[in-house]
């Protein structure tokens, strides 16, 4: 299991530390309905109604006190994080009497958990004079409400997802702060519950610890795997990145089908074109496309039709991404001279411009918030910092990670449908997993290799991979099993298409 405390992104914050084919449309709708039925969005506007919704509470504090999980009231916790002033839930030191051990539980409804599911909530305390503590725990024993019989028991809730202020210092937030835990390590989908445990030793009215805490905006989000055929640089629609190159000298694209290594070639472009492969027609296949001084030319994989669009000017950097969330790549450019993004929404043809960045920034095509829309984002080499405008809420996110000579290689390496911040440094890959904030480094490649991350094994996780121009060979580590793979494909002057937007 993994966890990440997360404060809402604001401009002053620095964080530490991603058209379905008719053949699968019914399946995708079915999966979406299951996910929606599983999801929980609890605003605690009516705490008295929680039992009817499947919530359960029990107090195992010793000695047993009178406090229960109740509707927010008074002035210590309200106003709530969202909604009406009292639309939150609280619990306090009267969970025990005198000096005791508090273990007051609030169990969420039963759900079937899978790896990648997330649980988020907001919490706060009004003061740290008497330190508080809160745990988030998981039971994989169906609808069990067994939390043990004593204040130190946990019953079936043996998995600790999160522990806020375990040393009784000053780490419990005084303002509403969001925490997110991500489920991992399950061998298969498993029925169970998550539970809040207000757990404070030496607590109570006469103890050195425990005061009052509030919780608000509880959200359980089931993980939804990307649909088959949605991998980047997947020209064949099998859900895997294809080994592929553009040869400027011939103006030709060469593709090795990931399913059977079948070879195909397409003459499209000239020696000075900038390749811009993406899924412009929304059929879950990458389209062959080039950018030529303000003009976009492409071959739609759906029907093989030719399209041309005048958009941009010389010096612009093409950044096609699905900014409007319709499953099709939008034609878009970043203009360094102005630090401005320009795009045409594929959903309605609307023109959109956003000033964000400087002349030396490197624009990135990313989805950091996992809402299936591309975020406007740049990597600034001068200070090794990533800046992004999250499409889900328009907030600014700032992540300091990397140095001036690093090559940014953002992608979804941990499979949570969110782009991870990552850089390639002379043969070493460094990244921050978005699922749990973990730092990961992998030595793979050398200083002259070109990083070409992609989902080559089709497990919805990006694989670490490089193209070595000196011998025209691709090397990768499969994320599904850690296996090493190599394939000779290309020559020293070829441009590997999975590296098209690595700058």
Short mmCIF file of C-alpha atoms in Angstrom, two decimals:
data_model
loop_
_atom_site.label_atom_id
_atom_site.label_comp_id
_atom_site.label_asym_id
_atom_site.label_seq_id
_atom_site.Cartn_x
_atom_site.Cartn_y
_atom_site.Cartn_z
CA UNK A 1 0.00 0.00 0.00
CA UNK A 2 1.15 3.53 -0.64
CA UNK A 3 0.12 6.98 0.38
CA UNK A 4 0.69 10.60 -0.46
CA UNK A 5 -0.32 13.63 1.61
CA UNK A 6 -1.50 16.25 -0.80
CA UNK A 7 -2.35 19.89 -0.28
CA UNK A 8 -4.50 21.62 -2.87
CA UNK A 9 -2.30 23.08 -5.61
CA UNK A 10 -2.06 26.87 -5.42
CA UNK A 11 0.27 29.36 -7.02
CA UNK A 12 2.53 29.69 -4.00
CA UNK A 13 2.92 25.96 -3.42
CA UNK A 14 5.76 23.66 -4.35
CA UNK A 15 4.83 19.99 -4.54
CA UNK A 16 7.38 17.40 -3.50
CA UNK A 17 7.78 14.70 -4.96
CA UNK A 18 -1.35 11.49 -17.15
CA UNK A 19 -13.42 8.00 -29.38
CA UNK A 20 -13.48 4.52 -28.38
CA UNK A 21 -13.93 2.09 -31.37
CA UNK A 22 -17.41 0.65 -31.80
CA UNK A 23 -16.07 -2.85 -31.26
CA UNK A 24 -15.33 -2.11 -27.59
CA UNK A 25 -17.84 0.64 -26.89
CA UNK A 26 -20.24 -1.59 -24.98
CA UNK A 27 -17.46 -2.99 -22.82
CA UNK A 28 -16.15 0.46 -21.96
CA UNK A 29 -19.62 1.69 -21.00
CA UNK A 30 -20.06 -1.37 -18.79
CA UNK A 31 -16.73 -0.72 -17.07
CA UNK A 32 -17.63 2.93 -16.56
CA UNK A 33 -20.98 2.01 -14.99
CA UNK A 34 -19.28 -0.40 -12.57
CA UNK A 35 -16.76 2.25 -11.59
CA UNK A 36 -19.48 4.84 -11.06
CA UNK A 37 -21.47 2.43 -8.87
CA UNK A 38 -18.37 1.78 -6.78
CA UNK A 39 -17.38 5.41 -6.32
CA UNK A 40 -18.09 7.28 -3.08
CA UNK A 41 -18.39 11.06 -2.76
CA UNK A 42 -19.36 11.86 0.83
CA UNK A 43 -19.66 15.49 1.92
CA UNK A 44 -20.90 14.67 5.46
CA UNK A 45 -23.81 17.08 5.10
CA UNK A 46 -26.03 14.58 6.97
CA UNK A 47 -24.03 12.48 9.41
CA UNK A 48 -27.23 10.98 10.86
CA UNK A 49 -27.89 9.41 7.45
CA UNK A 50 -24.52 7.68 7.16
CA UNK A 51 -25.62 4.26 8.51
CA UNK A 52 -28.29 3.99 5.84
CA UNK A 53 -25.54 4.56 3.24
CA UNK A 54 -23.44 1.72 4.63
CA UNK A 55 -21.19 3.60 7.05
CA UNK A 56 -20.50 2.14 10.50
CA UNK A 57 -18.94 3.54 13.65
CA UNK A 58 -17.70 1.99 16.87
CA UNK A 59 -15.69 3.26 19.83
CA UNK A 60 -13.14 0.87 21.34
CA UNK A 61 -11.39 3.47 23.51
CA UNK A 62 -10.27 2.44 27.00
CA UNK A 63 -11.72 3.65 29.28
CA UNK A 64 -14.80 4.14 27.09
CA UNK A 65 -15.94 7.74 26.71
CA UNK A 66 -19.07 9.37 25.39
CA UNK A 67 -17.82 10.99 22.16
CA UNK A 68 -19.04 9.66 18.83
CA UNK A 69 -18.40 10.72 15.24
CA UNK A 70 -20.88 13.58 14.92
CA UNK A 71 -22.07 16.42 12.74
CA UNK A 72 -19.76 19.42 12.84
CA UNK A 73 -20.97 22.12 15.21
CA UNK A 74 -19.60 24.97 17.27
CA UNK A 75 -16.59 26.97 16.11
CA UNK A 76 -13.61 24.63 16.64
CA UNK A 77 -13.87 22.84 13.27
CA UNK A 78 -16.41 24.72 11.10
CA UNK A 79 -16.62 26.08 8.53
CA UNK A 80 -16.38 22.87 6.54
CA UNK A 81 -13.91 22.41 3.72
CA UNK A 82 -16.78 22.59 1.20
CA UNK A 83 -20.53 23.11 1.25
CA UNK A 84 -22.49 24.35 4.25
CA UNK A 85 -20.52 25.44 7.32
CA UNK A 86 -21.41 22.29 9.29
CA UNK A 87 -21.16 19.76 6.44
CA UNK A 88 -18.28 17.82 7.96
CA UNK A 89 -17.81 15.18 10.65
CA UNK A 90 -15.86 15.48 13.90
CA UNK A 91 -14.69 13.47 16.89
CA UNK A 92 -12.88 14.58 20.05
CA UNK A 93 -10.98 13.83 23.27
CA UNK A 94 -14.13 12.70 25.08
CA UNK A 95 -13.83 9.40 23.22
CA UNK A 96 -12.22 8.23 26.47
CA UNK A 97 -12.35 9.40 30.09
CA UNK A 98 -9.58 10.65 32.34
CA UNK A 99 -6.32 9.49 30.75
CA UNK A 100 -6.81 6.69 28.26
CA UNK A 101 -6.15 5.30 24.80
CA UNK A 102 -8.55 6.56 22.17
CA UNK A 103 -9.55 4.17 19.37
CA UNK A 104 -12.69 5.55 17.77
CA UNK A 105 -13.56 4.05 14.37
CA UNK A 106 -15.55 5.26 11.36
CA UNK A 107 -15.91 2.61 8.64
CA UNK A 108 -16.82 3.44 5.04
CA UNK A 109 -19.23 1.27 3.03
CA UNK A 110 -18.08 -2.06 1.63
CA UNK A 111 -16.44 -1.90 -1.77
CA UNK A 112 -14.48 -4.18 -4.12
CA UNK A 113 -10.96 -2.76 -4.17
CA UNK A 114 -8.41 -3.00 -6.95
CA UNK A 115 -4.86 -1.78 -7.31
CA UNK A 116 -4.84 1.87 -8.35
CA UNK A 117 -8.03 2.80 -6.45
CA UNK A 118 -7.64 6.05 -4.52
CA UNK A 119 -9.12 7.33 -1.27
CA UNK A 120 -8.92 11.04 -0.53
CA UNK A 121 -10.27 13.27 2.21
CA UNK A 122 -9.65 16.57 4.00
CA UNK A 123 -8.89 16.91 7.70
CA UNK A 124 -7.87 19.54 10.23
CA UNK A 125 -7.55 20.30 13.95
CA UNK A 126 -7.91 23.76 15.52
CA UNK A 127 -4.81 23.51 17.70
CA UNK A 128 -1.70 21.38 18.23
CA UNK A 129 -1.47 22.12 21.95
CA UNK A 130 -2.92 18.65 22.59
CA UNK A 131 -1.71 16.63 19.59
CA UNK A 132 -4.16 14.55 17.58
CA UNK A 133 -3.62 11.50 15.40
CA UNK A 134 -5.62 9.84 12.63
CA UNK A 135 -5.14 6.57 10.78
CA UNK A 136 -6.66 5.30 7.53
CA UNK A 137 -6.84 1.51 7.48
CA UNK A 138 -7.99 -1.21 5.08
CA UNK A 139 -9.76 -4.52 5.67
CA UNK A 140 -9.95 -7.08 2.87
CA UNK A 141 -12.54 -9.21 4.70
CA UNK A 142 -15.69 -8.16 2.87
CA UNK A 143 -18.28 -6.32 4.96
CA UNK A 144 -16.58 -7.14 8.26
CA UNK A 145 -16.83 -4.53 11.01
CA UNK A 146 -14.34 -6.35 13.22
CA UNK A 147 -11.92 -3.79 14.67
CA UNK A 148 -10.93 -5.92 17.63
CA UNK A 149 -12.08 -5.63 21.22
CA UNK A 150 -9.49 -3.36 22.85
CA UNK A 151 -8.11 0.09 22.15
CA UNK A 152 -4.91 -1.36 20.65
CA UNK A 153 -6.59 -3.98 18.44
CA UNK A 154 -7.23 -3.44 14.74
CA UNK A 155 -9.20 -6.62 13.99
CA UNK A 156 -9.50 -7.17 10.24
CA UNK A 157 -8.16 -3.68 9.47
CA UNK A 158 -4.55 -4.81 9.42
CA UNK A 159 -3.35 -2.70 6.50
CA UNK A 160 -2.28 0.81 7.43
CA UNK A 161 -2.79 3.14 4.48
CA UNK A 162 -2.01 6.40 6.22
CA UNK A 163 -0.95 7.63 9.67
CA UNK A 164 -1.20 11.37 10.37
CA UNK A 165 0.99 12.68 13.19
CA UNK A 166 2.05 9.27 14.60
CA UNK A 167 4.72 10.84 16.85
CA UNK A 168 2.33 13.42 18.34
CA UNK A 169 4.34 16.36 17.08
CA UNK A 170 2.99 19.37 15.26
CA UNK A 171 2.20 17.60 12.00
CA UNK A 172 -1.59 17.50 12.17
CA UNK A 173 -2.80 20.23 9.79
CA UNK A 174 -4.44 23.33 11.21
CA UNK A 175 -6.15 24.14 7.92
CA UNK A 176 -8.18 21.84 5.73
CA UNK A 177 -5.61 19.65 3.99
CA UNK A 178 -6.21 16.85 1.53
CA UNK A 179 -4.61 13.42 1.91
CA UNK A 180 -4.69 10.69 -0.72
CA UNK A 181 -3.97 6.98 -0.35
CA UNK A 182 -3.60 4.61 -3.30
CA UNK A 183 -4.42 0.91 -3.09
CA UNK A 184 -1.65 -1.42 -4.25
CA UNK A 185 -0.35 -4.92 -3.57
CA UNK A 186 -3.65 -6.78 -4.04
CA UNK A 187 -3.40 -10.07 -5.93
CA UNK A 188 -6.92 -9.63 -7.33
CA UNK A 189 -10.00 -7.41 -6.84
CA UNK A 190 -10.96 -7.82 -3.18
CA UNK A 191 -14.06 -6.91 -1.16
CA UNK A 192 -13.47 -4.90 1.98
CA UNK A 193 -13.72 -1.56 3.74
CA UNK A 194 -11.53 1.42 4.53
CA UNK A 195 -11.82 2.97 7.97
CA UNK A 196 -10.82 6.10 9.84
CA UNK A 197 -9.36 5.39 13.25
CA UNK A 198 -9.04 8.31 15.66
CA UNK A 199 -6.16 6.71 17.58
CA UNK A 200 -4.50 8.72 20.35
CA UNK A 201 -2.43 7.31 23.19
CA UNK A 202 -2.29 9.22 26.49
CA UNK A 203 -5.46 10.98 25.39
CA UNK A 204 -8.66 12.07 27.01
CA UNK A 205 -9.71 15.05 29.16
CA UNK A 206 -6.74 14.60 31.50
CA UNK A 207 -4.21 13.31 28.97
CA UNK A 208 -1.35 15.14 27.28
CA UNK A 209 -2.73 14.32 23.82
CA UNK A 210 -6.05 14.56 21.90
CA UNK A 211 -8.20 17.56 21.11
CA UNK A 212 -10.69 17.49 18.22
CA UNK A 213 -10.46 16.68 14.52
CA UNK A 214 -12.72 17.19 11.54
CA UNK A 215 -12.99 15.25 8.27
CA UNK A 216 -14.64 16.41 5.08
CA UNK A 217 -15.02 15.56 1.38
CA UNK A 218 -14.31 11.84 1.41
CA UNK A 219 -13.83 10.50 -2.13
CA UNK A 220 -13.22 6.90 -3.15
CA UNK A 221 -12.27 6.61 -6.83
CA UNK A 222 -12.00 3.17 -8.43
CA UNK A 223 -9.11 2.80 -10.83
CA UNK A 224 -10.15 2.61 -14.47
CA UNK A 225 -7.54 1.14 -16.77
CA UNK A 226 -7.05 2.88 -20.11
CA UNK A 227 -8.99 1.15 -22.91
CA UNK A 228 -7.17 -1.29 -25.17
CA UNK A 229 -5.61 0.55 -28.07
CA UNK A 230 -4.90 3.76 -26.16
CA UNK A 231 -1.10 3.55 -25.88
CA UNK A 232 0.92 6.44 -27.26
CA UNK A 233 2.66 5.79 -30.60
CA UNK A 234 0.44 2.77 -31.23
CA UNK A 235 -0.04 2.74 -34.99
CA UNK A 236 -1.79 -0.65 -35.07
CA UNK A 237 -4.33 -0.24 -32.28
CA UNK A 238 -3.29 -3.21 -30.14
CA UNK A 239 -2.69 -1.16 -27.00
CA UNK A 240 1.09 -1.26 -27.24
CA UNK A 241 3.66 1.28 -28.35
CA UNK A 242 5.22 0.27 -31.67
CA UNK A 243 8.95 0.41 -32.37
CA UNK A 244 8.97 3.00 -35.15
CA UNK A 245 11.20 5.58 -36.84
CA UNK A 246 11.00 8.46 -39.29
CA UNK A 247 13.85 8.57 -41.81
CA UNK A 248 14.35 12.19 -42.91
CA UNK A 249 16.60 11.25 -45.84
CA UNK A 250 13.75 9.28 -47.41
CA UNK A 251 10.77 11.12 -45.89
CA UNK A 252 9.50 7.73 -44.79
CA UNK A 253 8.03 6.16 -41.65
CA UNK A 254 9.01 2.61 -40.73
CA UNK A 255 6.91 0.73 -38.17
CA UNK A 256 7.39 -2.63 -36.48
CA UNK A 257 3.99 -3.99 -35.43
CA UNK A 258 4.22 -4.76 -31.70
CA UNK A 259 1.83 -7.70 -32.05
CA UNK A 260 3.81 -9.69 -34.61
CA UNK A 261 6.87 -7.61 -35.60
CA UNK A 262 5.42 -7.21 -39.10
CA UNK A 263 7.13 -4.38 -40.99
CA UNK A 264 5.33 -1.51 -42.70
CA UNK A 265 6.51 1.69 -44.35
CA UNK A 266 4.78 4.92 -45.32
CA UNK A 267 6.30 7.69 -47.44
CA UNK A 268 5.04 10.91 -45.87
CA UNK A 269 7.03 14.09 -45.26
CA UNK A 270 10.35 15.55 -46.18
CA UNK A 271 13.79 15.88 -44.63
CA UNK A 272 13.08 19.13 -42.75
CA UNK A 273 9.64 18.26 -41.38
CA UNK A 274 8.99 17.91 -37.66
CA UNK A 275 7.14 14.69 -36.93
CA UNK A 276 3.93 15.06 -34.90
CA UNK A 277 2.41 11.57 -34.53
CA UNK A 278 -0.80 11.46 -32.46
CA UNK A 279 -4.35 10.12 -32.59
CA UNK A 280 -6.08 12.97 -34.39
CA UNK A 281 -9.11 10.98 -35.57
CA UNK A 282 -9.92 9.26 -32.28
CA UNK A 283 -9.73 5.62 -33.41
CA UNK A 284 -7.11 4.64 -30.81
CA UNK A 285 -4.43 4.42 -33.47
CA UNK A 286 -1.59 6.91 -33.86
CA UNK A 287 -1.72 8.83 -37.13
CA UNK A 288 1.34 9.57 -39.26
CA UNK A 289 1.73 13.37 -39.30
CA UNK A 290 4.29 16.15 -39.84
CA UNK A 291 4.54 19.85 -39.01
CA UNK A 292 6.06 22.12 -41.67
CA UNK A 293 6.55 25.79 -40.76
CA UNK A 294 3.01 26.42 -39.60
CA UNK A 295 1.29 23.68 -41.60
CA UNK A 296 0.10 20.31 -40.28
CA UNK A 297 -0.13 17.37 -42.67
CA UNK A 298 -1.43 13.99 -41.60
CA UNK A 299 -2.73 10.64 -42.78
CA UNK A 300 -5.72 9.58 -40.75
CA UNK A 301 -5.45 5.94 -39.73
CA UNK A 302 -9.23 5.75 -39.95
CA UNK A 303 -9.75 5.52 -43.71
CA UNK A 304 -6.30 6.67 -44.79
CA UNK A 305 -7.55 10.16 -45.68
CA UNK A 306 -5.17 13.10 -46.02
CA UNK A 307 -5.67 16.26 -43.94
CA UNK A 308 -3.89 19.62 -43.99
CA UNK A 309 -4.31 22.45 -41.48
CA UNK A 310 -2.53 25.81 -41.42
CA UNK A 311 -1.87 26.58 -37.76
CA UNK A 312 1.25 28.09 -36.23
CA UNK A 313 4.35 29.75 -37.60
CA UNK A 314 8.05 29.08 -38.03
CA UNK A 315 9.70 28.74 -34.64
CA UNK A 316 6.62 27.33 -32.92
CA UNK A 317 6.94 24.01 -31.14
CA UNK A 318 4.13 21.55 -31.92
CA UNK A 319 2.42 20.11 -28.81
CA UNK A 320 -0.59 18.07 -29.95
CA UNK A 321 -2.56 16.77 -26.98
CA UNK A 322 -6.14 16.02 -26.03
CA UNK A 323 -6.80 19.30 -24.23
CA UNK A 324 -10.59 19.13 -24.58
CA UNK A 325 -10.95 15.49 -23.53
CA UNK A 326 -12.82 14.17 -26.60
CA UNK A 327 -10.40 11.32 -27.30
CA UNK A 328 -8.76 13.13 -30.21
CA UNK A 329 -5.46 15.02 -30.30
CA UNK A 330 -5.89 18.76 -30.77
CA UNK A 331 -3.60 20.69 -33.09
CA UNK A 332 -1.55 22.92 -30.79
CA UNK A 333 1.71 24.87 -30.67
CA UNK A 334 3.84 26.55 -28.05
CA UNK A 335 5.36 29.87 -29.15
CA UNK A 336 8.57 30.41 -27.14
CA UNK A 337 8.92 34.03 -28.22
CA UNK A 338 5.68 34.85 -26.38
CA UNK A 339 5.46 32.01 -23.89
CA UNK A 340 2.01 31.30 -25.28
CA UNK A 341 0.08 28.14 -26.15
CA UNK A 342 -2.30 28.15 -29.13
CA UNK A 343 -4.65 25.31 -30.03
CA UNK A 344 -7.67 24.27 -32.05
CA UNK A 345 -10.08 22.13 -30.08
CA UNK A 346 -10.99 19.04 -32.10
CA UNK A 347 -14.37 18.83 -30.35
CA UNK A 348 -15.72 22.13 -31.66
CA UNK A 349 -13.00 23.87 -33.69
CA UNK A 350 -12.66 26.65 -31.11
CA UNK A 351 -9.40 28.59 -30.97
CA UNK A 352 -7.83 28.83 -27.51
CA UNK A 353 -4.71 30.68 -26.36
CA UNK A 354 -3.02 30.58 -22.97
CA UNK A 355 0.06 32.51 -21.91
CA UNK A 356 2.12 30.16 -19.79
CA UNK A 357 5.89 29.80 -19.88
CA UNK A 358 9.04 31.59 -20.99
CA UNK A 359 11.21 31.52 -24.08
CA UNK A 360 13.58 28.91 -22.65
CA UNK A 361 10.95 26.59 -21.17
CA UNK A 362 10.37 23.15 -22.67
CA UNK A 363 6.66 22.51 -23.27
CA UNK A 364 5.37 19.08 -22.20
CA UNK A 365 2.37 16.98 -23.22
CA UNK A 366 1.10 15.58 -19.92
CA UNK A 367 -1.95 14.69 -17.84
CA UNK A 368 -0.80 15.24 -14.25
CA UNK A 369 -4.29 15.22 -12.72
CA UNK A 370 -5.57 12.11 -14.49
CA UNK A 371 -8.75 13.65 -15.93
CA UNK A 372 -8.05 12.41 -19.49
CA UNK A 373 -7.29 15.95 -20.64
CA UNK A 374 -3.83 17.29 -21.44
CA UNK A 375 -2.54 19.89 -19.02
CA UNK A 376 -0.61 22.95 -20.13
CA UNK A 377 2.85 22.32 -18.70
CA UNK A 378 6.51 23.29 -19.08
CA UNK A 379 9.84 22.18 -17.70
CA UNK A 380 12.17 25.08 -16.86
CA UNK A 381 15.80 23.94 -17.13
CA UNK A 382 17.15 27.09 -15.45
CA UNK A 383 15.74 25.99 -12.08
CA UNK A 384 14.84 22.33 -12.68
CA UNK A 385 11.17 23.04 -12.09
CA UNK A 386 7.93 21.80 -13.65
CA UNK A 387 5.02 24.22 -13.94
CA UNK A 388 1.56 23.12 -15.01
CA UNK A 389 -2.00 24.38 -15.20
CA UNK A 390 -4.19 21.46 -14.19
CA UNK A 391 -7.10 21.05 -16.59
CA UNK A 392 -9.36 19.63 -13.87
CA UNK A 393 -9.54 22.85 -11.85
CA UNK A 394 -7.23 25.41 -13.48
CA UNK A 395 -4.88 25.48 -10.49
CA UNK A 396 -1.13 25.95 -10.76
CA UNK A 397 1.10 23.05 -9.79
CA UNK A 398 4.84 23.52 -9.23
CA UNK A 399 7.25 20.60 -8.83
CA UNK A 400 10.99 21.06 -8.39
CA UNK A 401 12.63 17.98 -9.90
CA UNK A 402 15.67 17.80 -12.18
CA UNK A 403 18.52 20.03 -13.28
CA UNK A 404 19.41 22.21 -16.24
CA UNK A 405 20.90 19.44 -18.40
CA UNK A 406 18.26 16.79 -17.77
CA UNK A 407 15.99 15.57 -20.54
CA UNK A 408 12.35 15.60 -19.37
CA UNK A 409 10.63 12.24 -19.98
CA UNK A 410 7.18 12.54 -18.31
CA UNK A 411 4.91 9.52 -18.69
CA UNK A 412 2.66 7.21 -16.67
CA UNK A 413 5.25 4.77 -15.29
CA UNK A 414 3.17 3.54 -12.32
CA UNK A 415 -0.07 2.90 -14.20
CA UNK A 416 -2.43 5.19 -12.27
CA UNK A 417 -3.54 7.10 -15.39
CA UNK A 418 -1.58 10.17 -14.27
CA UNK A 419 1.65 11.45 -15.80
CA UNK A 420 4.68 11.10 -13.54
CA UNK A 421 7.37 13.78 -13.39
CA UNK A 422 10.54 12.18 -14.77
CA UNK A 423 13.93 13.08 -16.26
CA UNK A 424 16.68 11.22 -18.13
CA UNK A 425 20.23 12.04 -17.12
CA UNK A 426 23.02 10.47 -19.15
CA UNK A 427 21.79 6.89 -18.79
CA UNK A 428 19.85 7.21 -15.53
CA UNK A 429 16.08 7.67 -15.22
CA UNK A 430 14.70 9.58 -12.24
CA UNK A 431 11.00 9.93 -11.50
CA UNK A 432 8.36 10.71 -8.88
CA UNK A 433 5.47 8.26 -8.91
CA UNK A 434 2.18 10.15 -8.91
CA UNK A 435 0.45 7.24 -7.15
CA UNK A 436 2.47 7.48 -3.93
CA UNK A 437 5.10 10.23 -4.28
CA UNK A 438 7.89 7.63 -4.24
CA UNK A 439 11.23 8.52 -5.80
CA UNK A 440 12.52 5.94 -8.29
CA UNK A 441 15.84 5.81 -10.14
CA UNK A 442 16.78 3.33 -12.87
CA UNK A 443 20.15 3.02 -14.58
CA UNK A 444 19.34 2.15 -18.18
CA UNK A 445 21.05 3.55 -21.28
CA UNK A 446 24.04 5.76 -21.92
CA UNK A 447 24.80 9.41 -22.58
CA UNK A 448 24.25 9.20 -26.35
CA UNK A 449 21.05 7.13 -26.27
CA UNK A 450 17.71 8.73 -27.03
CA UNK A 451 15.03 8.04 -24.42
CA UNK A 452 11.87 6.57 -25.97
CA UNK A 453 9.49 5.71 -23.10
CA UNK A 454 6.33 3.91 -24.14
CA UNK A 455 3.95 1.11 -23.19
CA UNK A 456 5.61 -1.58 -25.31
CA UNK A 457 4.20 -4.53 -23.32
CA UNK A 458 0.63 -3.26 -23.13
CA UNK A 459 0.17 -3.26 -19.34
CA UNK A 460 -0.94 0.40 -19.15
CA UNK A 461 2.41 1.37 -17.63
CA UNK A 462 5.19 3.18 -19.45
CA UNK A 463 8.37 1.16 -19.95
CA UNK A 464 11.87 2.60 -19.62
CA UNK A 465 13.39 2.41 -23.11
CA UNK A 466 16.13 3.94 -25.26
CA UNK A 467 17.07 4.04 -28.95
CA UNK A 468 20.80 3.75 -29.58
CA UNK A 469 21.66 5.55 -32.85
CA UNK A 470 25.17 4.07 -32.97
CA UNK A 471 23.80 0.58 -33.65
CA UNK A 472 20.15 1.30 -34.56
CA UNK A 473 18.92 -0.78 -31.64
CA UNK A 474 16.06 -0.35 -29.18
CA UNK A 475 16.55 -1.45 -25.57
CA UNK A 476 13.85 -1.55 -22.93
CA UNK A 477 12.77 -2.87 -19.54
CA UNK A 478 9.23 -4.25 -19.54
CA UNK A 479 7.25 -2.86 -16.62
CA UNK A 480 5.03 -5.94 -16.56
CA UNK A 481 7.81 -8.34 -15.54
CA UNK A 482 11.12 -6.44 -15.46
CA UNK A 483 12.36 -8.39 -18.48
CA UNK A 484 15.02 -6.88 -20.74
CA UNK A 485 14.23 -6.68 -24.46
CA UNK A 486 16.17 -5.42 -27.47
CA UNK A 487 15.32 -4.99 -31.15
CA UNK A 488 17.48 -3.80 -34.04
CA UNK A 489 15.34 -1.34 -36.01
CA UNK A 490 16.59 1.85 -37.65
CA UNK A 491 19.85 3.60 -38.41
CA UNK A 492 21.93 6.37 -36.90
CA UNK A 493 20.06 9.24 -38.57
CA UNK A 494 16.54 7.97 -37.96
CA UNK A 495 14.19 9.77 -35.57
CA UNK A 496 12.45 7.36 -33.18
CA UNK A 497 8.77 8.40 -33.17
CA UNK A 498 8.14 7.62 -29.45
CA UNK A 499 10.69 10.35 -28.78
CA UNK A 500 8.93 12.91 -30.96
CA UNK A 501 8.07 15.27 -28.11
CA UNK A 502 11.13 14.72 -25.92
CA UNK A 503 13.03 17.99 -25.97
#
